[in-house]
C-alpha positions as YAML, in Angstrom:
chain: A
units: angstrom
residues:
- id: 1
  name: MET
  ca: [-16.00, -22.98, 4.97]
- id: 2
  name: GLU
  ca: [-14.29, -26.32, 3.15]
- id: 3
  name: VAL
  ca: [-11.08, -27.77, 4.92]
- id: 4
  name: ALA
  ca: [-9.80, -30.64, 2.99]
- id: 5
  name: VAL
  ca: [-7.34, -33.35, 4.44]
- id: 6
  name: ILE
  ca: [-4.95, -34.70, 2.40]
- id: 7
  name: ILE
  ca: [-3.14, -38.20, 3.23]
- id: 8
  name: VAL
  ca: [-0.82, -40.30, 1.19]
- id: 9
  name: THR
  ca: [-1.05, -43.59, 2.32]
- id: 10
  name: TYR
  ca: [1.98, -46.59, 1.97]
- id: 11
  name: ASN
  ca: [1.98, -49.70, 3.86]
- id: 12
  name: THR
  ca: [0.52, -48.40, 7.15]
- id: 13
  name: THR
  ca: [-0.51, -51.11, 9.03]
- id: 14
  name: LYS
  ca: [2.49, -51.00, 11.38]
- id: 15
  name: ASN
  ca: [1.48, -49.77, 14.65]
- id: 16
  name: ASN
  ca: [-2.04, -49.21, 13.45]
- id: 17
  name: TRP
  ca: [-1.02, -45.70, 11.74]
- id: 18
  name: ILE
  ca: [-4.05, -45.52, 9.38]
- id: 19
  name: GLY
  ca: [-6.62, -46.15, 12.21]
- id: 20
  name: LYS
  ca: [-4.81, -43.40, 14.37]
- id: 21
  name: CYS
  ca: [-4.56, -41.07, 11.43]
- id: 22
  name: LEU
  ca: [-8.21, -41.42, 10.54]
- id: 23
  name: ASN
  ca: [-9.78, -41.51, 13.69]
- id: 24
  name: SER
  ca: [-8.31, -38.46, 14.45]
- id: 25
  name: ILE
  ca: [-9.63, -36.98, 11.35]
- id: 26
  name: ASN
  ca: [-13.32, -38.18, 12.49]
- id: 27
  name: SER
  ca: [-12.87, -36.72, 15.85]
- id: 28
  name: SER
  ca: [-11.87, -33.26, 14.30]
- id: 29
  name: SER
  ca: [-14.29, -30.77, 15.91]
- id: 30
  name: ILE
  ca: [-15.14, -29.26, 12.61]
- id: 31
  name: PRO
  ca: [-16.44, -30.90, 9.29]
- id: 32
  name: LEU
  ca: [-13.74, -32.01, 7.01]
- id: 33
  name: ASN
  ca: [-13.30, -33.86, 3.43]
- id: 34
  name: THR
  ca: [-10.33, -36.31, 3.60]
- id: 35
  name: ILE
  ca: [-8.97, -37.38, 0.15]
- id: 36
  name: ILE
  ca: [-6.42, -40.35, 0.42]
- id: 37
  name: ILE
  ca: [-4.08, -41.50, -2.40]
- id: 38
  name: ASP
  ca: [-3.05, -44.68, -1.76]
- id: 39
  name: ASN
  ca: [0.84, -45.17, -3.03]
- id: 40
  name: ALA
  ca: [-0.02, -48.98, -4.38]
- id: 41
  name: SER
  ca: [0.67, -50.59, -0.59]
- id: 42
  name: THR
  ca: [1.25, -54.24, -0.77]
- id: 43
  name: ASP
  ca: [-0.25, -55.02, 2.79]
- id: 44
  name: ASN
  ca: [-4.26, -54.49, 3.63]
- id: 45
  name: THR
  ca: [-4.19, -50.84, 3.91]
- id: 46
  name: VAL
  ca: [-6.33, -50.26, 1.35]
- id: 47
  name: ASP
  ca: [-8.83, -52.75, 2.67]
- id: 48
  name: ILE
  ca: [-8.89, -51.03, 5.93]
- id: 49
  name: ILE
  ca: [-9.96, -47.56, 4.61]
- id: 50
  name: LYS
  ca: [-12.51, -49.03, 2.22]
- id: 51
  name: ASN
  ca: [-14.30, -51.36, 5.23]
- id: 52
  name: ASN
  ca: [-13.97, -48.88, 7.76]
- id: 53
  name: TYR
  ca: [-13.72, -45.44, 6.35]
- id: 54
  name: PRO
  ca: [-16.56, -45.26, 3.51]
- id: 55
  name: ASN
  ca: [-16.45, -41.67, 4.10]
- id: 56
  name: VAL
  ca: [-13.17, -40.69, 2.44]
- id: 57
  name: ASP
  ca: [-12.60, -39.83, -1.00]
- id: 58
  name: LEU
  ca: [-9.90, -42.68, -2.05]
- id: 59
  name: THR
  ca: [-7.85, -43.13, -5.21]
- id: 60
  name: GLU
  ca: [-5.92, -46.06, -5.57]
- id: 61
  name: SER
  ca: [-2.65, -45.60, -7.71]
- id: 62
  name: LYS
  ca: [-1.36, -48.84, -9.41]
- id: 63
  name: GLU
  ca: [2.62, -47.77, -8.46]
- id: 64
  name: ASN
  ca: [4.19, -45.73, -5.61]
- id: 65
  name: LEU
  ca: [3.95, -42.05, -7.22]
- id: 66
  name: GLY
  ca: [6.39, -40.82, -3.99]
- id: 67
  name: PHE
  ca: [5.28, -37.77, -1.86]
- id: 68
  name: ALA
  ca: [5.25, -35.22, -4.11]
- id: 69
  name: LYS
  ca: [3.13, -36.47, -7.19]
- id: 70
  name: ALA
  ca: [0.86, -37.99, -4.87]
- id: 71
  name: ASN
  ca: [0.02, -35.16, -2.87]
- id: 72
  name: ASN
  ca: [-0.38, -32.89, -6.09]
- id: 73
  name: LEU
  ca: [-3.25, -35.46, -7.26]
- id: 74
  name: GLY
  ca: [-4.71, -34.64, -3.84]
- id: 75
  name: ILE
  ca: [-4.24, -31.23, -3.86]
- id: 76
  name: LYS
  ca: [-5.82, -30.54, -7.40]
- id: 77
  name: LEU
  ca: [-8.80, -32.52, -5.99]
- id: 78
  name: ALA
  ca: [-9.16, -30.58, -3.12]
- id: 79
  name: TYR
  ca: [-8.29, -27.38, -5.26]
- id: 80
  name: LYS
  ca: [-11.19, -28.01, -7.84]
- id: 81
  name: SER
  ca: [-13.88, -28.96, -5.20]
- id: 82
  name: GLY
  ca: [-13.38, -25.50, -3.82]
- id: 83
  name: ALA
  ca: [-11.67, -26.26, -0.55]
- id: 84
  name: ASP
  ca: [-10.43, -23.02, 0.85]
- id: 85
  name: TYR
  ca: [-7.75, -24.80, 3.22]
- id: 86
  name: ILE
  ca: [-6.02, -27.87, 2.16]
- id: 87
  name: PHE
  ca: [-4.17, -30.01, 5.45]
- id: 88
  name: LEU
  ca: [-1.40, -32.20, 4.25]
- id: 89
  name: LEU
  ca: [-1.11, -34.92, 7.07]
- id: 90
  name: ASN
  ca: [1.50, -37.82, 6.99]
- id: 91
  name: HIS
  ca: [-0.24, -41.53, 7.19]
- id: 92
  name: ASP
  ca: [1.74, -42.09, 10.34]
- id: 93
  name: ALA
  ca: [0.33, -38.90, 12.16]
- id: 94
  name: TRP
  ca: [-2.70, -38.01, 13.88]
- id: 95
  name: VAL
  ca: [-4.17, -34.96, 15.31]
- id: 96
  name: GLU
  ca: [-6.06, -33.71, 18.35]
- id: 97
  name: PRO
  ca: [-10.02, -32.60, 17.68]
- id: 98
  name: ASN
  ca: [-9.07, -28.86, 17.91]
- id: 99
  name: THR
  ca: [-6.03, -29.06, 15.86]
- id: 100
  name: ILE
  ca: [-7.17, -28.19, 12.41]
- id: 101
  name: LYS
  ca: [-9.85, -25.68, 13.88]
- id: 102
  name: THR
  ca: [-7.01, -23.55, 15.76]
- id: 103
  name: LEU
  ca: [-4.89, -23.81, 12.87]
- id: 104
  name: ILE
  ca: [-7.59, -22.24, 10.86]
- id: 105
  name: GLU
  ca: [-8.50, -19.79, 13.42]
- id: 106
  name: ILE
  ca: [-4.97, -18.44, 13.96]
- id: 107
  name: HIS
  ca: [-4.41, -18.67, 9.86]
- id: 108
  name: GLN
  ca: [-7.48, -16.29, 9.38]
- id: 109
  name: GLU
  ca: [-6.22, -13.67, 11.87]
- id: 110
  name: ASN
  ca: [-2.58, -13.79, 10.30]
- id: 111
  name: PRO
  ca: [-3.14, -14.30, 6.26]
- id: 112
  name: GLN
  ca: [0.21, -13.51, 5.43]
- id: 113
  name: TYR
  ca: [0.92, -17.15, 5.98]
- id: 114
  name: GLY
  ca: [0.83, -19.41, 3.28]
- id: 115
  name: ILE
  ca: [1.41, -22.46, 5.42]
- id: 116
  name: VAL
  ca: [0.86, -23.10, 9.35]
- id: 117
  name: SER
  ca: [1.78, -26.21, 10.97]
- id: 118
  name: PRO
  ca: [1.01, -27.36, 14.74]
- id: 119
  name: ILE
  ca: [3.61, -28.39, 17.04]
- id: 120
  name: HIS
  ca: [4.96, -31.76, 16.07]
- id: 121
  name: LEU
  ca: [5.14, -34.42, 19.17]
- id: 122
  name: ASN
  ca: [6.86, -38.01, 18.84]
- id: 123
  name: GLY
  ca: [4.01, -40.79, 18.71]
- id: 124
  name: ALA
  ca: [3.71, -41.08, 22.63]
- id: 125
  name: GLY
  ca: [3.40, -37.55, 22.88]
- id: 126
  name: ASP
  ca: [5.95, -37.10, 25.70]
- id: 127
  name: ASN
  ca: [8.39, -35.50, 23.61]
- id: 128
  name: LEU
  ca: [9.16, -33.24, 20.64]
- id: 129
  name: ASP
  ca: [9.65, -35.10, 17.20]
- id: 130
  name: LEU
  ca: [13.22, -35.09, 16.83]
- id: 131
  name: ASN
  ca: [13.37, -33.30, 13.60]
- id: 132
  name: PHE
  ca: [10.85, -30.82, 14.39]
- id: 133
  name: TYR
  ca: [13.55, -30.02, 17.40]
- id: 134
  name: LYS
  ca: [16.15, -29.64, 15.26]
- id: 135
  name: TYR
  ca: [14.05, -26.84, 13.33]
- id: 136
  name: LEU
  ca: [13.81, -25.14, 16.57]
- id: 137
  name: GLY
  ca: [16.69, -25.12, 17.84]
- id: 138
  name: ASN
  ca: [18.69, -24.22, 15.19]
- id: 139
  name: ILE
  ca: [20.56, -20.83, 15.45]
- id: 140
  name: GLU
  ca: [19.74, -20.08, 12.03]
- id: 141
  name: LYS
  ca: [16.33, -20.68, 12.27]
- id: 142
  name: ALA
  ca: [13.71, -18.13, 13.30]
- id: 143
  name: GLY
  ca: [11.75, -20.81, 15.12]
- id: 144
  name: ARG
  ca: [14.14, -20.47, 18.07]
- id: 145
  name: LEU
  ca: [12.25, -17.64, 19.44]
- id: 146
  name: LEU
  ca: [9.80, -20.01, 20.73]
- id: 147
  name: MET
  ca: [12.27, -22.27, 22.51]
- id: 148
  name: THR
  ca: [13.37, -19.06, 24.05]
- id: 149
  name: ASP
  ca: [9.77, -18.30, 25.29]
- id: 150
  name: LEU
  ca: [9.01, -21.87, 26.32]
- id: 151
  name: ILE
  ca: [12.11, -22.05, 28.65]
- id: 152
  name: LYS
  ca: [11.87, -18.61, 30.00]
- id: 153
  name: LYS
  ca: [8.28, -19.50, 30.67]
- id: 154
  name: LYS
  ca: [6.98, -16.38, 28.56]
- id: 155
  name: PRO
  ca: [3.33, -16.10, 27.73]
- id: 156
  name: LEU
  ca: [3.31, -17.49, 24.14]
- id: 157
  name: ARG
  ca: [2.29, -15.93, 20.77]
- id: 158
  name: ASP
  ca: [-0.38, -17.10, 18.56]
- id: 159
  name: ILE
  ca: [1.98, -18.11, 15.83]
- id: 160
  name: TYR
  ca: [5.92, -18.14, 15.34]
- id: 161
  name: GLU
  ca: [7.45, -17.76, 12.09]
- id: 162
  name: MET
  ca: [9.78, -20.32, 10.84]
- id: 163
  name: LYS
  ca: [11.85, -21.02, 7.83]
- id: 164
  name: PHE
  ca: [11.58, -24.71, 7.61]
- id: 165
  name: VAL
  ca: [9.06, -27.39, 8.78]
- id: 166
  name: ASN
  ca: [8.42, -30.71, 7.50]
- id: 167
  name: ALA
  ca: [5.12, -31.35, 5.69]
- id: 168
  name: ALA
  ca: [4.06, -34.02, 8.09]
- id: 169
  name: ALA
  ca: [1.25, -31.52, 8.72]
- id: 170
  name: TRP
  ca: [0.94, -28.73, 6.57]
- id: 171
  name: MET
  ca: [-2.07, -26.25, 6.60]
- id: 172
  name: ILE
  ca: [-2.23, -24.63, 3.07]
- id: 173
  name: SER
  ca: [-4.04, -21.66, 2.22]
- id: 174
  name: ARG
  ca: [-6.24, -21.62, -1.10]
- id: 175
  name: GLU
  ca: [-4.60, -18.14, -1.94]
- id: 176
  name: CYS
  ca: [-1.17, -19.84, -1.12]
- id: 177
  name: ILE
  ca: [-1.90, -22.66, -3.42]
- id: 178
  name: GLU
  ca: [-3.09, -20.15, -6.27]
- id: 179
  name: LYS
  ca: [0.45, -18.22, -6.39]
- id: 180
  name: VAL
  ca: [2.75, -20.73, -5.42]
- id: 181
  name: GLY
  ca: [1.25, -23.81, -7.15]
- id: 182
  name: ASP
  ca: [1.59, -27.26, -5.65]
- id: 183
  name: PHE
  ca: [4.93, -29.53, -5.16]
- id: 184
  name: ASP
  ca: [7.44, -29.61, -8.10]
- id: 185
  name: ASP
  ca: [7.26, -33.34, -8.66]
- id: 186
  name: ILE
  ca: [9.38, -33.01, -11.80]
- id: 187
  name: LEU
  ca: [12.65, -32.25, -9.70]
- id: 188
  name: PHE
  ca: [11.47, -33.79, -6.48]
- id: 189
  name: GLN
  ca: [9.64, -36.87, -5.88]
- id: 190
  name: HIS
  ca: [10.43, -38.12, -2.35]
- id: 191
  name: TYR
  ca: [12.79, -35.77, -0.74]
- id: 192
  name: GLY
  ca: [13.41, -32.28, -1.11]
- id: 193
  name: GLU
  ca: [10.07, -31.39, -2.02]
- id: 194
  name: ASP
  ca: [8.76, -29.59, 0.86]
- id: 195
  name: ASN
  ca: [12.18, -27.20, 1.41]
- id: 196
  name: ASN
  ca: [11.77, -26.71, -2.43]
- id: 197
  name: TYR
  ca: [7.87, -25.41, -2.14]
- id: 198
  name: LEU
  ca: [8.95, -23.30, 1.06]
- id: 199
  name: GLN
  ca: [11.36, -21.25, -0.95]
- id: 200
  name: ARG
  ca: [9.04, -20.76, -3.90]
- id: 201
  name: MET
  ca: [6.19, -19.54, -0.85]
- id: 202
  name: PHE
  ca: [8.92, -17.28, 0.38]
- id: 203
  name: TYR
  ca: [9.85, -15.63, -2.71]
- id: 204
  name: HIS
  ca: [6.10, -14.98, -3.51]
- id: 205
  name: GLY
  ca: [6.01, -13.28, 0.02]
- id: 206
  name: PHE
  ca: [4.15, -15.73, 2.09]
- id: 207
  name: LYS
  ca: [5.54, -16.94, 5.57]
- id: 208
  name: LEU
  ca: [5.41, -19.98, 7.05]
- id: 209
  name: GLY
  ca: [4.17, -20.22, 10.54]
- id: 210
  name: VAL
  ca: [4.07, -22.92, 14.08]
- id: 211
  name: VAL
  ca: [0.91, -22.68, 16.28]
- id: 212
  name: PRO
  ca: [2.38, -23.62, 19.93]
- id: 213
  name: ASN
  ca: [-1.29, -24.25, 21.52]
- id: 214
  name: CYS
  ca: [-1.93, -27.40, 19.00]
- id: 215
  name: PHE
  ca: [-0.14, -30.71, 18.27]
- id: 216
  name: VAL
  ca: [0.17, -33.41, 15.65]
- id: 217
  name: PHE
  ca: [1.56, -36.71, 16.79]
- id: 218
  name: HIS
  ca: [4.40, -38.06, 14.47]
- id: 219
  name: ASP
  ca: [4.97, -41.86, 14.78]
- id: 220
  name: ARG
  ca: [8.51, -42.05, 13.15]
- id: 221
  name: GLU
  ca: [11.20, -42.46, 15.86]
- id: 222
  name: ASP
  ca: [13.77, -45.57, 15.71]
- id: 223
  name: ARG
  ca: [12.11, -46.24, 12.31]
- id: 224
  name: LYS
  ca: [14.65, -48.14, 10.02]
- id: 225
  name: GLY
  ca: [14.64, -48.24, 5.90]
- id: 226
  name: THR
  ca: [11.58, -48.67, 4.18]
- id: 227
  name: LYS
  ca: [10.93, -49.60, 0.65]
- id: 228
  name: THR
  ca: [9.84, -46.13, -0.06]
- id: 229
  name: LYS
  ca: [13.22, -44.99, 1.01]
- id: 230
  name: ASP
  ca: [14.65, -47.84, -1.12]
- id: 231
  name: THR
  ca: [12.41, -46.72, -4.16]
- id: 232
  name: PHE
  ca: [13.18, -42.86, -3.72]
- id: 233
  name: ASN
  ca: [16.97, -42.80, -2.84]
- id: 234
  name: PRO
  ca: [18.64, -40.21, -4.80]
- id: 235
  name: ASP
  ca: [22.50, -39.44, -4.60]
- id: 236
  name: LYS
  ca: [22.76, -36.85, -1.68]
- id: 237
  name: ALA
  ca: [25.03, -34.93, -3.83]
- id: 238
  name: ILE
  ca: [22.39, -34.80, -6.70]
- id: 239
  name: LEU
  ca: [19.55, -33.88, -3.98]
- id: 240
  name: LYS
  ca: [21.85, -31.17, -2.59]
- id: 241
  name: PHE
  ca: [22.31, -29.87, -6.13]
- id: 242
  name: LYS
  ca: [18.61, -29.60, -6.58]
- id: 243
  name: ARG
  ca: [17.67, -28.14, -3.54]
- id: 244
  name: TYR
  ca: [20.34, -25.39, -3.66]
- id: 245
  name: GLY
  ca: [20.21, -24.60, -7.49]
- id: 246
  name: SER
  ca: [16.45, -24.55, -7.30]
- id: 247
  name: SER
  ca: [15.95, -22.52, -4.63]
- id: 248
  name: MET
  ca: [14.20, -19.22, -5.29]
- id: 249
  name: THR
  ca: [15.86, -17.26, -2.10]
- id: 250
  name: PHE
  ca: [19.31, -18.12, -3.28]
- id: 251
  name: GLU
  ca: [20.83, -15.44, -5.34]
- id: 252
  name: GLY
  ca: [23.89, -17.24, -6.43]
- id: 253
  name: ALA
  ca: [21.86, -20.51, -7.39]
- id: 254
  name: HIS
  ca: [23.02, -20.21, -11.00]
- id: 255
  name: LEU
  ca: [27.00, -19.54, -9.60]
- id: 256
  name: TYR
  ca: [26.41, -22.33, -7.50]
- id: 257
  name: MET
  ca: [25.36, -25.00, -10.18]
- id: 258
  name: GLU
  ca: [27.97, -24.14, -12.62]
- id: 259
  name: THR
  ca: [30.98, -24.29, -9.87]
- id: 260
  name: GLN
  ca: [29.58, -27.63, -8.21]
- id: 261
  name: ILE
  ca: [29.60, -29.11, -12.23]
- id: 262
  name: LYS
  ca: [33.09, -27.53, -12.96]
- id: 263
  name: ASN
  ca: [34.25, -29.30, -9.69]
- id: 264
  name: ASP
  ca: [33.03, -32.64, -10.26]
- id: 265
  name: LEU
  ca: [34.80, -32.45, -13.73]
- id: 266
  name: LYS
  ca: [37.98, -31.73, -11.88]
- id: 267
  name: SER
  ca: [37.40, -34.61, -9.44]
- id: 268
  name: ALA
  ca: [37.02, -36.89, -12.24]
- id: 269
  name: ILE
  ca: [40.24, -36.31, -14.07]
- id: 270
  name: LYS
  ca: [41.78, -36.07, -10.59]
- id: 271
  name: TYR
  ca: [40.79, -39.61, -9.99]
- id: 272
  name: PHE
  ca: [41.49, -40.93, -13.36]
- id: 273
  name: LEU
  ca: [45.05, -39.58, -13.56]
- id: 274
  name: SER
  ca: [45.54, -40.93, -9.95]
- id: 275
  name: LEU
  ca: [44.38, -44.61, -11.51]
- id: 276
  name: GLN
  ca: [41.17, -44.36, -9.10]
- id: 277
  name: PHE
  ca: [38.82, -45.18, -12.13]
- id: 278
  name: SER
  ca: [35.58, -46.17, -9.73]
- id: 279
  name: LYS
  ca: [35.90, -42.51, -8.05]
- id: 280
  name: SER
  ca: [36.60, -41.06, -11.65]
- id: 281
  name: ILE
  ca: [33.55, -42.79, -12.95]
- id: 282
  name: TYR
  ca: [31.41, -41.49, -10.07]
- id: 283
  name: TYR
  ca: [32.34, -37.89, -9.97]
- id: 284
  name: TYR
  ca: [32.04, -38.13, -14.05]
- id: 285
  name: LYS
  ca: [28.66, -39.30, -13.89]
- id: 286
  name: LEU
  ca: [27.55, -36.65, -11.34]
- id: 287
  name: HIS
  ca: [29.09, -33.56, -13.68]
- id: 288
  name: LYS
  ca: [26.92, -35.32, -16.84]
- id: 289
  name: GLU
  ca: [23.95, -35.54, -14.46]
- id: 290
  name: LYS
  ca: [24.31, -32.11, -12.89]
- id: 291
  name: ASN
  ca: [24.90, -30.67, -16.41]
- id: 292
  name: THR
  ca: [21.71, -31.69, -17.55]
- id: 293
  name: LEU
  ca: [19.86, -30.84, -14.43]
- id: 294
  name: LYS
  ca: [20.95, -27.44, -14.62]
- id: 295
  name: GLU
  ca: [18.93, -26.97, -17.63]
- id: 296
  name: LEU
  ca: [15.84, -28.23, -16.04]
- id: 297
  name: ILE
  ca: [16.20, -26.60, -12.91]
- id: 298
  name: ILE
  ca: [16.24, -22.92, -14.95]
- id: 299
  name: MET
  ca: [13.16, -23.91, -16.66]
- id: 300
  name: ARG
  ca: [11.29, -25.17, -13.36]
- id: 301
  name: ARG
  ca: [12.61, -21.66, -11.77]
- id: 302
  name: LYS
  ca: [11.53, -19.68, -14.51]
- id: 303
  name: ARG
  ca: [8.13, -21.07, -14.84]
- id: 304
  name: TYR
  ca: [7.56, -20.36, -10.98]
- id: 305
  name: ILE
  ca: [8.61, -16.81, -11.08]
- id: 306
  name: GLU
  ca: [5.92, -16.69, -13.67]
- id: 307
  name: LEU
  ca: [3.31, -17.83, -11.72]
...
């Protein structure tokens, strides 16, 4: 069985992220093929990898491709090499020796899950990752069952179905890749691509699961803005429009897009008549951009339905 680990790197020397990440992969209890796509790091990330981890397959991009496109490069390389499983791991995250082995074992017993993920802890390992905690605690998420079992000290299940887990540590089956495809790097570059992928995966009948007896450490607490965020920072209204409009499980997606486009035009006219020209221009630009995006989103939805 071949397992490929894909890591997208970008300026990883803070807190020795790349060292912790790759050392954990090298300490895995099963053999792994590591594929790194570097997004034009401006620090010495590439030198560290070349000098200390010669066993990895390193691709150096001349530009910052963003999360989706860079991971897609890695996914294509892994798939062509015959990988049975593809494990996406953030460069600021690391795993325990048995994490990947456990994920595969649980998936083989539960093949209806297209993606399985470990419990996400913070970098210190003394608490849940804050966003992961929110995914579990949201009353609309199936994952609150895990929280209940932990609080009531019930025997834990092998796997818990979830509605969302971010892609910091995703184990994706080959079957899922073949039916769902890779990230939509046309609509999404660095935000929203994981949510979009999961909606497409659910549409094709797969589930998302969290395995409670293995862990990933994600060191992102108290982090301020980065150049990556500055580069890929879409308007929140546009990101929301793309997320909801492209969702394969949202039956009202088309009506939602039409309503948003009409409402933006109404807002533009309202603010123009009240002489608030900056707001009027903002909403008119939103109206035009969403109107253009609608046609692209419809094309992308059709493409993924036909996969």
